[in-house]
Short mmCIF file of C-alpha atoms in Angstrom, two decimals:
data_model
loop_
_atom_site.label_atom_id
_atom_site.label_comp_id
_atom_site.label_asym_id
_atom_site.label_seq_id
_atom_site.Cartn_x
_atom_site.Cartn_y
_atom_site.Cartn_z
CA GLY A 1 0.00 0.00 0.00
CA GLN A 2 0.85 3.67 -0.12
CA GLN A 3 3.65 4.70 2.20
CA VAL A 4 4.71 8.22 2.90
CA MET A 5 7.85 8.72 4.92
CA GLN A 6 8.61 12.08 6.42
CA ILE A 7 11.82 13.14 8.12
CA PRO A 8 12.90 14.32 10.56
CA GLN A 9 10.33 13.45 13.19
CA TYR A 10 11.35 16.36 15.39
CA GLN A 11 13.37 19.49 14.82
CA HIS A 12 14.40 21.99 17.44
CA VAL A 13 15.86 25.22 16.10
CA GLN A 14 16.87 28.58 17.43
CA GLU A 15 14.76 31.44 16.17
CA GLY A 16 16.30 32.72 12.97
CA GLU A 17 17.69 29.36 11.89
CA ASP A 18 16.43 27.56 8.81
CA PHE A 19 14.32 24.39 8.84
CA THR A 20 13.64 21.69 6.25
CA THR A 21 11.34 18.68 6.28
CA TYR A 22 11.38 15.97 3.63
CA CYS A 23 8.63 13.74 2.37
CA ASN A 24 9.16 10.56 0.33
CA SER A 25 6.57 8.35 -1.29
CA SER A 26 6.94 4.77 -2.44
CA THR A 27 4.89 5.51 -5.54
CA THR A 28 4.50 8.31 -8.06
CA LEU A 29 1.96 10.84 -6.91
CA SER A 30 -0.60 12.85 -8.80
CA ASN A 31 0.09 15.76 -6.49
CA ILE A 32 1.24 16.50 -2.97
CA GLN A 33 -0.12 18.87 -0.37
CA TRP A 34 1.40 20.37 2.75
CA TYR A 35 -0.45 21.10 5.96
CA LYS A 36 0.49 22.73 9.25
CA GLN A 37 -1.04 21.70 12.55
CA ARG A 38 -0.50 23.96 15.53
CA PRO A 39 -0.47 22.33 18.97
CA GLY A 40 -4.06 21.50 19.91
CA GLY A 41 -5.30 22.57 16.50
CA HIS A 42 -6.36 21.00 13.26
CA PRO A 43 -4.37 20.65 10.03
CA VAL A 44 -4.45 23.76 7.88
CA PHE A 45 -3.70 23.66 4.17
CA LEU A 46 -0.51 25.40 3.09
CA ILE A 47 0.06 24.51 -0.55
CA GLN A 48 -0.44 21.98 -3.31
CA LEU A 49 2.25 20.92 -5.79
CA VAL A 50 1.17 19.27 -9.00
CA LYS A 51 3.91 19.49 -11.62
CA SER A 52 7.15 17.57 -11.72
CA GLY A 53 9.99 19.71 -10.37
CA GLU A 54 7.59 22.43 -9.22
CA VAL A 55 8.84 25.05 -6.77
CA LYS A 56 6.49 27.38 -4.95
CA LYS A 57 7.20 30.08 -2.40
CA GLN A 58 5.08 31.60 0.31
CA LYS A 59 7.05 34.36 2.04
CA ARG A 60 9.71 32.45 4.04
CA LEU A 61 8.39 29.02 2.99
CA THR A 62 9.69 27.21 -0.11
CA PHE A 63 8.05 24.04 -1.34
CA GLN A 64 9.54 21.66 -3.90
CA PHE A 65 8.15 18.66 -5.75
CA GLY A 66 10.67 16.18 -7.06
CA GLU A 67 11.21 15.49 -10.74
CA ALA A 68 9.89 11.95 -10.34
CA LYS A 69 6.91 13.19 -8.29
CA LYS A 70 7.87 10.87 -5.45
CA ASN A 71 9.38 13.34 -3.01
CA SER A 72 8.84 16.81 -1.72
CA SER A 73 10.37 19.25 0.71
CA LEU A 74 9.36 22.25 2.73
CA HIS A 75 12.03 24.76 3.70
CA ILE A 76 11.50 27.62 6.10
CA THR A 77 14.04 30.44 6.08
CA ALA A 78 14.78 32.33 9.29
CA THR A 79 12.25 30.57 11.50
CA GLN A 80 10.05 32.52 13.88
CA THR A 81 8.23 31.34 17.01
CA THR A 82 4.98 31.51 15.02
CA ASP A 83 6.32 28.65 12.86
CA VAL A 84 5.94 26.21 15.77
CA GLY A 85 3.77 23.23 14.90
CA THR A 86 3.73 19.96 13.06
CA TYR A 87 4.16 20.02 9.30
CA PHE A 88 2.55 17.20 7.35
CA CYS A 89 2.86 16.30 3.74
CA ALA A 90 -0.19 14.62 2.29
CA ALA A 91 0.33 12.44 -0.74
CA ASP A 92 -2.62 12.48 -3.07
CA ASN A 93 -2.95 9.10 -4.71
CA PHE A 94 -6.05 9.76 -6.79
CA ASN A 95 -8.03 11.42 -4.01
CA LYS A 96 -6.96 9.09 -1.25
CA PHE A 97 -4.75 11.24 0.93
CA TYR A 98 -1.95 9.60 2.87
CA PHE A 99 -0.39 11.82 5.47
CA GLY A 100 3.26 11.62 6.33
CA SER A 101 4.17 11.09 9.96
CA GLY A 102 4.81 14.80 10.32
CA THR A 103 7.76 16.86 11.45
CA LYS A 104 7.26 18.60 14.75
CA LEU A 105 9.05 21.95 14.74
CA ASN A 106 9.97 23.71 17.94
CA VAL A 107 11.48 27.19 17.73
CA LYS A 108 13.37 28.56 20.69
CA PRO A 109 13.23 32.35 21.03
CA ALA B 1 -16.30 32.43 5.97
CA ALA B 2 -18.11 29.23 6.88
CA GLY B 3 -15.86 26.39 7.99
CA VAL B 4 -16.26 22.68 8.51
CA ILE B 5 -18.39 22.09 11.58
CA GLN B 6 -17.94 19.00 13.70
CA SER B 7 -20.02 17.86 16.64
CA PRO B 8 -19.68 17.01 19.37
CA ARG B 9 -16.30 18.53 20.15
CA HIS B 10 -15.75 16.18 23.06
CA LEU B 11 -17.28 12.80 23.78
CA ILE B 12 -16.69 10.34 26.61
CA LYS B 13 -17.94 6.78 26.24
CA GLU B 14 -17.54 3.45 27.99
CA LYS B 15 -16.12 0.37 26.31
CA ARG B 16 -18.60 -1.46 24.08
CA GLU B 17 -20.80 1.64 23.76
CA THR B 18 -21.71 3.37 20.52
CA ALA B 19 -20.81 6.86 19.38
CA THR B 20 -21.87 9.03 16.46
CA LEU B 21 -19.86 11.97 15.15
CA LYS B 22 -21.30 14.53 12.80
CA CYS B 23 -19.68 16.69 10.17
CA TYR B 24 -21.12 19.61 8.24
CA PRO B 25 -18.90 20.50 5.28
CA ILE B 26 -18.33 23.93 3.83
CA PRO B 27 -21.29 24.93 1.63
CA ARG B 28 -20.85 23.68 -1.96
CA HIS B 29 -18.19 21.18 -0.89
CA ASP B 30 -19.40 17.80 -2.09
CA THR B 31 -16.55 15.66 -0.78
CA VAL B 32 -16.05 14.65 2.83
CA TYR B 33 -13.14 12.80 4.42
CA TRP B 34 -12.83 11.28 7.87
CA TYR B 35 -9.49 10.96 9.64
CA GLN B 36 -8.46 9.50 12.99
CA GLN B 37 -5.50 11.05 14.81
CA GLY B 38 -4.06 9.39 17.88
CA PRO B 39 -1.82 11.31 20.33
CA GLY B 40 1.39 12.31 18.57
CA GLN B 41 0.33 10.49 15.42
CA ASP B 42 -0.41 11.61 11.90
CA PRO B 43 -4.00 11.69 10.69
CA GLN B 44 -5.04 8.23 9.44
CA PHE B 45 -7.49 8.18 6.56
CA LEU B 46 -10.69 6.33 7.39
CA ILE B 47 -13.19 6.92 4.61
CA SER B 48 -14.35 9.50 2.09
CA PHE B 49 -17.52 10.39 0.26
CA TYR B 50 -18.13 12.19 -3.00
CA GLU B 51 -21.62 13.27 -3.97
CA LYS B 52 -23.14 11.14 -1.21
CA MET B 53 -21.43 7.98 -2.39
CA GLN B 54 -18.47 6.33 -0.72
CA SER B 55 -15.46 7.20 -2.84
CA ASP B 56 -12.64 5.57 -0.92
CA LYS B 57 -11.94 3.48 2.12
CA GLY B 58 -8.88 3.53 4.30
CA SER B 59 -8.12 1.94 7.63
CA ILE B 60 -11.68 2.09 8.94
CA PRO B 61 -12.52 -0.79 11.32
CA ASP B 62 -15.53 -2.96 10.51
CA ARG B 63 -17.12 -1.65 13.74
CA PHE B 64 -17.28 1.79 12.16
CA SER B 65 -19.61 2.95 9.43
CA ALA B 66 -20.24 6.27 7.81
CA GLN B 67 -22.49 7.91 5.31
CA GLN B 68 -23.09 11.20 3.59
CA PHE B 69 -26.61 12.51 3.52
CA SER B 70 -28.61 14.44 0.92
CA ASP B 71 -27.59 17.76 2.50
CA TYR B 72 -23.92 16.62 2.25
CA HIS B 73 -23.39 16.35 5.97
CA SER B 74 -21.74 13.15 7.08
CA GLU B 75 -21.93 10.95 10.15
CA LEU B 76 -19.37 8.49 11.48
CA ASN B 77 -20.92 5.73 13.55
CA MET B 78 -18.68 3.78 15.88
CA SER B 79 -19.91 0.68 17.69
CA SER B 80 -18.43 -1.71 20.26
CA LEU B 81 -16.00 0.99 21.26
CA GLU B 82 -12.55 -0.06 22.41
CA LEU B 83 -9.98 1.80 24.45
CA GLY B 84 -7.86 2.13 21.34
CA ASP B 85 -10.57 4.14 19.62
CA SER B 86 -9.75 7.09 21.86
CA ALA B 87 -8.49 9.71 19.44
CA LEU B 88 -9.20 12.97 17.71
CA TYR B 89 -11.50 12.46 14.76
CA PHE B 90 -11.23 15.03 12.02
CA CYS B 91 -13.62 15.63 9.23
CA ALA B 92 -12.40 17.49 6.17
CA SER B 93 -14.25 18.67 3.11
CA SER B 94 -13.18 19.67 -0.37
CA LEU B 95 -14.75 21.22 -3.42
CA GLY B 96 -14.44 17.99 -5.35
CA LEU B 97 -11.95 15.54 -6.71
CA GLY B 98 -8.79 16.14 -8.68
CA ALA B 99 -5.85 18.48 -8.26
CA GLY B 100 -6.94 21.98 -7.38
CA ALA B 101 -10.38 20.97 -6.17
CA ASN B 102 -9.30 18.42 -3.60
CA VAL B 103 -7.70 20.80 -1.10
CA LEU B 104 -8.82 19.68 2.33
CA THR B 105 -10.38 22.04 4.84
CA PHE B 106 -10.43 20.43 8.25
CA GLY B 107 -12.91 20.86 11.04
CA ALA B 108 -11.75 21.43 14.60
CA GLY B 109 -12.14 17.74 15.38
CA SER B 110 -14.13 15.60 17.80
CA ARG B 111 -12.17 14.21 20.71
CA LEU B 112 -13.42 10.76 21.70
CA THR B 113 -12.35 9.26 25.01
CA VAL B 114 -13.24 5.65 25.69
CA LEU B 115 -13.05 4.59 29.34
#
């Protein structure tokens, strides 16, 4: 079945440092989505990547979709305490979404 | 803007009891997904509906059933509850299927505690 691996599981950074989480799928995906879940909250949609090799930016966040459409990354430049939360990739395998295990980001002020 | 509404927000049940969770999607969203999230875990896909028909099935136990009604709201019925069913249950809705339309908007979740 579909497997989505996400690393690292946890990341503790000092405010101002960069952060990257990686998502790898065992199969080729139609598209991939990224979500952020704040502590005690629900997942909130960040972005969707559809095309092979696609790169999208949202302010300090950069999202990439691999050429083979099997992996993706989220990079945050100069983290802030508001970035705290768990970041999930969600692999869309024809409308059945498989969430990665998430990367829990903690930012120390 | 209207969001996905889930009820109840909290539910406490005894083992072997039955529970029903309700989800009201965003207006005009015809697709509903149910997820189960245990403590410190990622959301696990249970089941989804598109236009009132089941569109996909994930790791939903046989003790659970769900349906989407004519007004597009959905209910998740859980019977013979076990301790391991204690989790946060999220409902999400989307505008439809396919890239672009299938962005998930999550409700706040229903926290089920089985004692």
